[in-house]
Tab-separated table of C-alpha atoms in Angstrom:
chain	number	residue	atom	x	y	z
A	1	MET	CA	-15.311	51.255	2.037
A	2	HIS	CA	-15.445	47.501	1.629
A	3	GLU	CA	-12.052	47.310	-0.064
A	4	LEU	CA	-10.273	45.800	2.856
A	5	ILE	CA	-12.532	42.873	3.219
A	6	LEU	CA	-12.655	42.155	-0.515
A	7	ASN	CA	-9.003	42.263	-0.764
A	8	ASN	CA	-8.691	39.915	2.025
A	9	PHE	CA	-10.967	37.509	0.213
A	10	ALA	CA	-9.042	37.868	-2.926
A	11	MET	CA	-6.025	36.567	-1.086
A	12	HIS	CA	-7.478	33.177	-1.151
A	13	ILE	CA	-10.386	32.943	-3.713
A	14	ALA	CA	-11.440	34.511	-6.895
A	15	LEU	CA	-14.772	36.154	-6.760
A	16	ALA	CA	-16.771	37.757	-9.690
A	17	PRO	CA	-17.905	41.266	-9.123
A	18	ASP	CA	-21.427	40.077	-8.394
A	19	GLU	CA	-20.293	37.341	-5.931
A	20	GLN	CA	-18.430	40.160	-4.312
A	21	GLU	CA	-21.507	42.145	-3.965
A	22	GLN	CA	-23.574	39.254	-2.794
A	23	ALA	CA	-20.880	38.253	-0.290
A	24	LEU	CA	-20.762	41.653	1.280
A	25	THR	CA	-24.453	41.582	2.143
A	26	PHE	CA	-23.822	38.611	4.591
A	27	PHE	CA	-21.508	40.802	6.670
A	28	GLN	CA	-22.461	43.574	9.048
A	29	LEU	CA	-20.231	46.301	10.542
A	30	LYS	CA	-20.359	47.544	13.967
A	31	LYS	CA	-18.131	49.795	16.298
A	32	PHE	CA	-16.707	48.850	19.644
A	33	ARG	CA	-15.242	51.343	22.096
A	34	LYS	CA	-11.945	50.644	23.742
A	35	ARG	CA	-12.156	48.011	26.461
A	36	VAL	CA	-15.561	46.709	25.368
A	37	SER	CA	-15.920	42.827	25.393
A	38	LEU	CA	-16.963	41.275	22.109
A	39	LEU	CA	-16.943	37.707	23.873
A	40	ASN	CA	-16.579	36.479	27.385
A	41	ALA	CA	-15.200	33.230	28.260
A	42	GLY	CA	-18.093	30.729	28.822
A	43	GLU	CA	-20.496	32.505	26.311
A	44	ILE	CA	-20.988	31.019	22.871
A	45	ASP	CA	-19.072	32.966	20.210
A	46	ARG	CA	-21.794	33.963	17.650
A	47	HIS	CA	-19.596	35.783	15.233
A	48	ILE	CA	-16.445	35.631	13.195
A	49	TYR	CA	-14.897	39.165	13.234
A	50	PHE	CA	-12.784	41.031	10.594
A	51	VAL	CA	-11.028	44.182	12.049
A	52	LYS	CA	-11.528	47.238	9.634
A	53	HIS	CA	-9.782	49.444	11.972
A	54	GLY	CA	-8.680	49.439	15.589
A	55	CYS	CA	-7.236	46.308	17.455
A	56	LEU	CA	-8.803	43.459	19.457
A	57	ARG	CA	-7.175	40.883	21.680
A	58	MET	CA	-8.122	37.216	22.397
A	59	PHE	CA	-7.164	35.952	25.868
A	60	TYR	CA	-7.922	33.201	28.427
A	61	THR	CA	-8.167	33.545	32.112
A	62	ASP	CA	-6.334	30.920	34.302
A	63	LYS	CA	-7.534	29.368	37.570
A	64	THR	CA	-5.878	32.258	39.482
A	65	GLY	CA	-7.651	34.874	37.559
A	66	GLU	CA	-4.611	35.985	35.592
A	67	ASP	CA	-5.049	36.688	31.929
A	68	HIS	CA	-2.909	35.296	29.171
A	69	ILE	CA	-3.066	36.937	25.650
A	70	ILE	CA	-3.340	34.433	22.725
A	71	GLY	CA	-3.289	37.090	19.990
A	72	PHE	CA	-3.620	40.532	18.768
A	73	TYR	CA	-5.961	41.352	15.910
A	74	PRO	CA	-5.339	44.738	14.210
A	75	GLU	CA	-6.650	45.920	10.789
A	76	ASN	CA	-7.061	43.263	8.171
A	77	TRP	CA	-7.109	40.423	10.811
A	78	TRP	CA	-9.809	37.869	11.233
A	79	THR	CA	-10.614	36.519	14.825
A	80	CYS	CA	-13.148	34.305	16.657
A	81	ASP	CA	-13.017	31.463	19.012
A	82	ILE	CA	-13.083	28.965	16.166
A	83	VAL	CA	-14.171	26.051	18.291
A	84	SER	CA	-16.839	27.898	20.010
A	85	PHE	CA	-18.200	29.417	16.837
A	86	PHE	CA	-18.372	26.328	14.609
A	87	ASN	CA	-19.479	23.858	17.305
A	88	VAL	CA	-21.849	26.342	19.046
A	89	GLN	CA	-20.351	25.572	22.505
A	90	PRO	CA	-19.061	27.808	25.400
A	91	SER	CA	-15.854	29.688	24.460
A	92	ALA	CA	-12.579	28.951	26.440
A	93	ASN	CA	-11.428	32.431	25.582
A	94	SER	CA	-12.401	36.134	25.613
A	95	ILE	CA	-12.183	38.879	22.978
A	96	GLN	CA	-11.890	42.567	23.801
A	97	ALA	CA	-11.187	45.832	22.082
A	98	LEU	CA	-7.978	47.365	22.873
A	99	GLU	CA	-8.658	50.474	20.924
A	100	ASP	CA	-11.896	51.948	19.424
A	101	SER	CA	-12.437	49.468	16.627
A	102	GLU	CA	-14.731	48.860	13.681
A	103	VAL	CA	-15.333	45.300	12.830
A	104	TYR	CA	-17.096	43.417	9.999
A	105	TYR	CA	-18.762	40.261	11.485
A	106	ILE	CA	-20.917	37.302	10.240
A	107	SER	CA	-23.028	34.757	12.282
A	108	LEU	CA	-22.989	30.852	11.586
A	109	PRO	CA	-26.364	30.832	10.083
A	110	GLN	CA	-25.406	33.518	7.671
A	111	LEU	CA	-22.074	31.860	7.058
A	112	GLU	CA	-23.877	28.481	6.294
A	113	LYS	CA	-26.010	30.389	3.560
A	114	LEU	CA	-22.955	31.965	2.255
A	115	PHE	CA	-21.507	28.437	1.776
A	116	VAL	CA	-24.663	27.243	-0.073
A	117	ILE	CA	-24.598	30.362	-2.372
A	118	ILE	CA	-20.997	30.722	-3.044
A	119	PRO	CA	-19.262	27.306	-2.212
A	120	LYS	CA	-15.886	28.969	-2.822
A	121	PHE	CA	-16.212	30.305	0.738
A	122	GLU	CA	-15.832	26.745	2.146
A	123	ARG	CA	-12.193	27.112	0.772
A	124	PHE	CA	-11.738	30.644	2.217
A	125	PHE	CA	-12.771	29.650	5.655
A	126	ARG	CA	-10.794	26.216	5.431
A	127	ILE	CA	-7.668	28.327	4.938
A	128	LEU	CA	-8.659	30.765	7.639
A	129	ASN	CA	-9.185	27.847	10.116
A	130	GLN	CA	-5.835	26.492	9.202
A	131	ASN	CA	-4.017	29.920	9.744
A	132	GLY	CA	-5.751	30.176	12.933
A	133	PHE	CA	-4.641	26.812	13.978
A	134	GLU	CA	-1.093	27.696	12.822
A	135	LEU	CA	-1.024	30.759	15.010
A	136	TYR	CA	-2.379	28.927	18.055
A	137	GLN	CA	0.226	26.072	17.459
A	138	ARG	CA	3.012	28.470	17.075
A	139	ARG	CA	1.818	30.343	20.054
A	140	ILE	CA	2.126	27.074	22.337
A	141	THR	CA	5.230	25.798	20.771
A	142	SER	CA	7.314	29.171	20.863
A	143	GLN	CA	6.374	29.326	24.394
A	144	LEU	CA	8.043	25.943	24.805
A	145	TYR	CA	11.082	26.417	22.677
A	146	LYS	CA	12.013	29.996	22.236
A	147	THR	CA	13.522	32.641	24.528
A	148	ALA	CA	11.342	35.658	25.602
A	149	GLU	CA	13.661	37.881	23.303
A	150	GLN	CA	13.026	35.591	20.225
A	151	ARG	CA	9.240	35.793	21.120
A	152	TYR	CA	9.431	39.562	21.266
A	153	LEU	CA	11.273	39.839	17.957
A	154	GLU	CA	8.626	37.625	16.216
A	155	PHE	CA	5.766	39.674	17.732
A	156	ARG	CA	7.541	43.035	16.303
A	157	LYS	CA	7.767	41.296	12.917
A	158	ARG	CA	4.336	40.026	12.710
A	159	HIS	CA	2.752	43.260	13.976
A	160	PRO	CA	4.864	46.191	12.990
A	161	GLY	CA	4.006	49.417	14.676
A	162	LEU	CA	1.554	47.760	16.918
A	163	GLU	CA	3.954	48.014	19.987
A	164	GLN	CA	3.373	51.965	20.173
A	165	ARG	CA	-0.482	51.464	20.026
A	166	ILE	CA	-0.958	48.879	22.920
A	167	ALA	CA	-0.171	48.807	26.607
A	168	GLN	CA	3.118	47.317	27.549
A	169	LYS	CA	1.334	44.933	30.044
A	170	HIS	CA	-0.576	43.458	27.020
A	171	ILE	CA	2.582	42.708	25.142
A	172	ALA	CA	4.203	41.257	28.304
A	173	SER	CA	0.899	39.044	28.756
A	174	TYR	CA	1.259	37.831	25.173
A	175	LEU	CA	4.856	36.970	25.692
A	176	GLY	CA	4.252	35.190	28.971
A	177	ILE	CA	6.605	37.551	30.952
A	178	THR	CA	6.469	40.469	33.381
A	179	PRO	CA	6.325	43.951	32.018
A	180	ALA	CA	9.699	44.551	34.053
A	181	PHE	CA	11.335	41.809	32.005
A	182	LEU	CA	9.840	43.206	28.762
A	183	SER	CA	11.332	46.482	29.508
A	184	MET	CA	14.750	44.982	30.069
A	185	ILE	CA	14.380	42.944	26.735
A	186	ARG	CA	13.566	46.239	25.033
A	187	LYS	CA	16.569	47.971	26.370
A	188	GLU	CA	18.892	45.254	25.530
A	189	SER	CA	17.576	44.898	21.772
A	190	GLY	CA	18.109	48.635	21.579
A	191	THR	CA	14.546	49.581	20.782
B	1	MET	CA	-13.048	-2.976	2.579
B	2	HIS	CA	-13.396	0.905	2.159
B	3	GLU	CA	-16.382	1.001	4.352
B	4	LEU	CA	-14.679	2.725	7.215
B	5	ILE	CA	-13.426	5.728	5.159
B	6	LEU	CA	-16.786	6.213	3.230
B	7	ASN	CA	-18.702	6.169	6.521
B	8	ASN	CA	-16.339	8.760	7.695
B	9	PHE	CA	-16.896	10.941	4.613
B	10	ALA	CA	-20.672	10.500	5.117
B	11	MET	CA	-20.555	11.962	8.537
B	12	HIS	CA	-19.933	15.363	7.158
B	13	ILE	CA	-20.792	15.371	3.408
B	14	ALA	CA	-23.228	13.499	0.978
B	15	LEU	CA	-21.469	11.786	-1.825
B	16	ALA	CA	-23.118	10.288	-4.797
B	17	PRO	CA	-21.904	6.399	-5.469
B	18	ASP	CA	-19.695	7.569	-8.415
B	19	GLU	CA	-18.216	10.325	-6.270
B	20	GLN	CA	-17.407	7.899	-3.585
B	21	GLU	CA	-15.646	5.605	-6.020
B	22	GLN	CA	-13.704	8.720	-7.588
B	23	ALA	CA	-12.722	10.012	-4.189
B	24	LEU	CA	-11.315	6.555	-3.154
B	25	THR	CA	-8.912	6.565	-5.848
B	26	PHE	CA	-7.193	9.693	-4.405
B	27	PHE	CA	-6.256	7.653	-1.293
B	28	GLN	CA	-3.558	5.072	-0.817
B	29	LEU	CA	-3.308	2.263	1.730
B	30	LYS	CA	-0.166	1.335	3.646
B	31	LYS	CA	0.949	-0.761	6.599
B	32	PHE	CA	3.163	0.451	9.296
B	33	ARG	CA	4.792	-1.807	11.844
B	34	LYS	CA	4.559	-0.843	15.579
B	35	ARG	CA	7.099	1.663	16.538
B	36	VAL	CA	7.534	2.977	12.882
B	37	SER	CA	7.654	6.673	12.600
B	38	LEU	CA	5.271	8.121	9.963
B	39	LEU	CA	6.523	11.719	10.620
B	40	ASN	CA	9.596	13.168	12.490
B	41	ALA	CA	9.538	16.601	13.874
B	42	GLY	CA	11.463	19.024	11.339
B	43	GLU	CA	10.028	16.969	8.306
B	44	ILE	CA	7.466	18.324	6.165
B	45	ASP	CA	4.224	16.370	6.728
B	46	ARG	CA	3.392	15.059	3.227
B	47	HIS	CA	0.279	13.139	4.115
B	48	ILE	CA	-3.010	13.214	5.852
B	49	TYR	CA	-3.636	9.808	7.392
B	50	PHE	CA	-6.833	7.913	8.163
B	51	VAL	CA	-6.431	4.941	10.454
B	52	LYS	CA	-8.136	1.798	9.005
B	53	HIS	CA	-6.785	-0.349	11.972
B	54	GLY	CA	-4.124	-0.041	14.619
B	55	CYS	CA	-3.302	3.189	16.460
B	56	LEU	CA	-0.830	6.177	15.970
B	57	ARG	CA	0.217	8.745	18.540
B	58	MET	CA	1.256	12.523	17.925
B	59	PHE	CA	3.976	14.016	20.104
B	60	TYR	CA	6.365	16.732	20.465
B	61	THR	CA	9.709	16.525	22.004
B	62	ASP	CA	10.636	19.472	24.342
B	63	LYS	CA	14.136	21.049	24.747
B	64	THR	CA	15.132	18.505	27.285
B	65	GLY	CA	14.293	15.569	24.951
B	66	GLU	CA	11.135	14.517	26.686
B	67	ASP	CA	8.166	13.549	24.599
B	68	HIS	CA	4.654	14.851	25.249
B	69	ILE	CA	1.825	13.116	23.568
B	70	ILE	CA	-0.650	15.375	21.973
B	71	GLY	CA	-3.138	12.684	20.986
B	72	PHE	CA	-3.811	9.081	20.118
B	73	TYR	CA	-5.500	8.004	16.775
B	74	PRO	CA	-7.190	4.516	16.769
B	75	GLU	CA	-9.332	3.172	14.003
B	76	ASN	CA	-11.530	5.669	12.281
B	77	TRP	CA	-9.452	8.761	13.352
B	78	TRP	CA	-7.635	11.184	10.905
B	79	THR	CA	-4.301	12.718	11.929
B	80	CYS	CA	-1.584	14.947	10.319
B	81	ASP	CA	0.269	17.814	11.408
B	82	ILE	CA	-2.194	20.206	9.864
B	83	VAL	CA	0.097	23.223	9.851
B	84	SER	CA	3.040	21.564	8.246
B	85	PHE	CA	0.802	19.626	5.699
B	86	PHE	CA	-1.166	22.531	4.423
B	87	ASN	CA	1.655	25.106	4.650
B	88	VAL	CA	4.440	22.764	3.467
B	89	GLN	CA	6.608	23.621	6.342
B	90	PRO	CA	8.696	21.618	8.918
B	91	SER	CA	6.390	19.897	11.413
B	92	ALA	CA	6.566	20.776	15.147
B	93	ASN	CA	5.321	17.225	16.016
B	94	SER	CA	6.054	13.526	15.207
B	95	ILE	CA	3.598	10.695	14.406
B	96	GLN	CA	4.522	7.092	15.269
B	97	ALA	CA	2.570	3.770	15.205
B	98	LEU	CA	1.825	2.556	18.565
B	99	GLU	CA	0.640	-0.834	17.158
B	100	ASP	CA	0.803	-2.607	13.775
B	101	SER	CA	-1.506	-0.213	11.840
B	102	GLU	CA	-2.986	0.164	8.448
B	103	VAL	CA	-3.747	3.608	7.204
B	104	TYR	CA	-5.285	5.404	4.263
B	105	TYR	CA	-3.242	8.553	3.224
B	106	ILE	CA	-3.464	11.505	0.721
B	107	SER	CA	-0.892	13.955	-0.410
B	108	LEU	CA	-1.500	17.699	-0.700
B	109	PRO	CA	-1.289	17.677	-4.661
B	110	GLN	CA	-3.758	14.887	-4.678
B	111	LEU	CA	-6.059	16.708	-2.154
B	112	GLU	CA	-5.931	19.849	-4.170
B	113	LYS	CA	-7.007	17.748	-7.267
B	114	LEU	CA	-9.857	16.209	-5.211
B	115	PHE	CA	-11.149	19.656	-4.247
B	116	VAL	CA	-11.277	20.597	-7.874
B	117	ILE	CA	-13.150	17.476	-8.892
B	118	ILE	CA	-15.430	17.231	-5.812
B	119	PRO	CA	-15.482	20.592	-4.260
B	120	LYS	CA	-17.611	19.150	-1.431
B	121	PHE	CA	-14.319	17.917	-0.017
B	122	GLU	CA	-13.378	21.545	0.866
B	123	ARG	CA	-16.196	21.370	3.360
B	124	PHE	CA	-15.072	17.994	4.669
B	125	PHE	CA	-11.569	19.145	5.223
B	126	ARG	CA	-12.700	22.301	6.787
B	127	ILE	CA	-14.644	20.498	9.443
B	128	LEU	CA	-11.784	18.075	9.890
B	129	ASN	CA	-9.493	21.057	10.603
B	130	GLN	CA	-12.035	22.549	12.916
B	131	ASN	CA	-12.045	19.187	14.930
B	132	GLY	CA	-8.396	19.099	14.927
B	133	PHE	CA	-8.140	22.569	16.194
B	134	GLU	CA	-10.821	21.773	18.955
B	135	LEU	CA	-8.946	18.733	20.027
B	136	TYR	CA	-5.643	20.720	20.255
B	137	GLN	CA	-7.149	23.634	22.084
B	138	ARG	CA	-8.882	21.320	24.529
B	139	ARG	CA	-5.633	19.554	25.046
B	140	ILE	CA	-4.135	22.792	26.209
B	141	THR	CA	-6.845	24.250	28.242
B	142	SER	CA	-7.621	21.022	29.981
B	143	GLN	CA	-3.862	20.873	30.974
B	144	LEU	CA	-4.558	24.282	32.412
B	145	TYR	CA	-7.773	23.906	34.085
B	146	LYS	CA	-8.390	20.278	34.961
B	147	THR	CA	-7.006	17.934	37.467
B	148	ALA	CA	-5.113	14.866	36.246
B	149	GLU	CA	-8.038	12.625	37.396
B	150	GLN	CA	-10.494	14.701	35.273
B	151	ARG	CA	-8.204	14.336	32.151
B	152	TYR	CA	-7.842	10.623	32.764
B	153	LEU	CA	-11.543	10.124	32.819
B	154	GLU	CA	-11.831	12.312	29.651
B	155	PHE	CA	-9.340	10.096	27.936
B	156	ARG	CA	-11.263	6.995	28.912
B	157	LYS	CA	-14.364	8.476	27.582
B	158	ARG	CA	-12.898	9.668	24.281
B	159	HIS	CA	-11.153	6.272	23.597
B	160	PRO	CA	-13.150	3.406	25.199
B	161	GLY	CA	-10.953	0.258	25.423
B	162	LEU	CA	-7.700	1.937	24.272
B	163	GLU	CA	-6.164	1.910	27.777
B	164	GLN	CA	-5.648	-1.791	27.513
B	165	ARG	CA	-3.876	-1.633	24.195
B	166	ILE	CA	-1.206	0.979	24.687
B	167	ALA	CA	1.616	1.348	27.238
B	168	GLN	CA	1.054	3.218	30.532
B	169	LYS	CA	3.931	5.469	29.912
B	170	HIS	CA	2.124	6.844	26.832
B	171	ILE	CA	-1.048	7.482	28.725
B	172	ALA	CA	0.893	9.208	31.272
B	173	SER	CA	2.656	11.186	28.740
B	174	TYR	CA	-0.683	12.261	27.337
B	175	LEU	CA	-1.839	13.297	30.812
B	176	GLY	CA	1.152	15.140	31.604
B	177	ILE	CA	1.851	13.185	34.685
B	178	THR	CA	4.304	10.416	35.744
B	179	PRO	CA	3.416	6.701	35.361
B	180	ALA	CA	3.465	6.258	39.072
B	181	PHE	CA	0.966	9.083	39.478
B	182	LEU	CA	-1.325	7.482	36.747
B	183	SER	CA	-1.247	4.259	38.674
B	184	MET	CA	-2.425	6.016	41.847
B	185	ILE	CA	-5.241	7.662	39.976
B	186	ARG	CA	-6.333	4.303	38.494
B	187	LYS	CA	-6.386	2.711	41.808
B	188	GLU	CA	-8.393	5.594	43.411
B	189	SER	CA	-11.018	5.579	40.589
B	190	GLY	CA	-11.484	1.922	41.044
B	191	THR	CA	-10.393	0.772	37.598
């Protein structure tokens, strides 16, 4: 049952069996129905989430009310508004379930306790933050430097099979293009 | 002599005197003349820098060859292309000295050794990464949500006195506006 999250820890830190068991007690598990918001922009993000199954999206809403998707988080992905969570300040972004989802989550007070009991987790979350930063930076720079078709192919490579699970309008929002333009790119790339 | 960097460590972690001494041996100190590049986009960022005195800037160059300044790093600031440094991959950004500067720096192999010897530094660099992420995210969202005047006032608040030390064109580039527009804002805000 907890294999997914334990395998994920094991990617970056080595935990003894008793540490694994201890670590798991810090996480809780919750189901979210499709379209439910886990976080609204302006609220403080109280949790880091790890997706057991389903898919979440993070997005920001611009001045005109339009949504821009920052990322998709299917099984085995972590997400949170890192800045809001660690600094306990209002979030710039929102998080929503795109499918019925089940997610592990941990609060900041619990995480601080975990750091004291198993300091290796400092390393784990340092690496997680770096990866989050990388995704975010890559998101910004690929918007600047890459064509919509390149960004589409990158999305398919990062999330194989996800294209069939989520609405085209969300993929278009992630790529920063219109659904009509996405449809054209898909035809041209022969998919 | 090393007070600045020790005070900076002390902001986030408590080090015993022998740990302080040990930690300092992992850092080197180097002078860079004004206009010298510490990192060019496309190179791997081999160091994290801490500015002892002087000022650095980080910027990216867009497709048309225009520079966009991500941030200024005067005394007491850390900087590096976090993604490039920790993942040992080509940097999206460049770092350059805006004044004659003296900076502490540490390489990734040295940092990994430091993590083993004084694990508390995992925490320090986790927090540093978070702060870097916050700055970067705030940079992006304030470009979206705030007026040029608001961004100008934020810049002055973040870096008191820096405005008098660096070229107007660099401040304008950071704000994403033309030098002429900056000059207009400065007149209107009565500065």
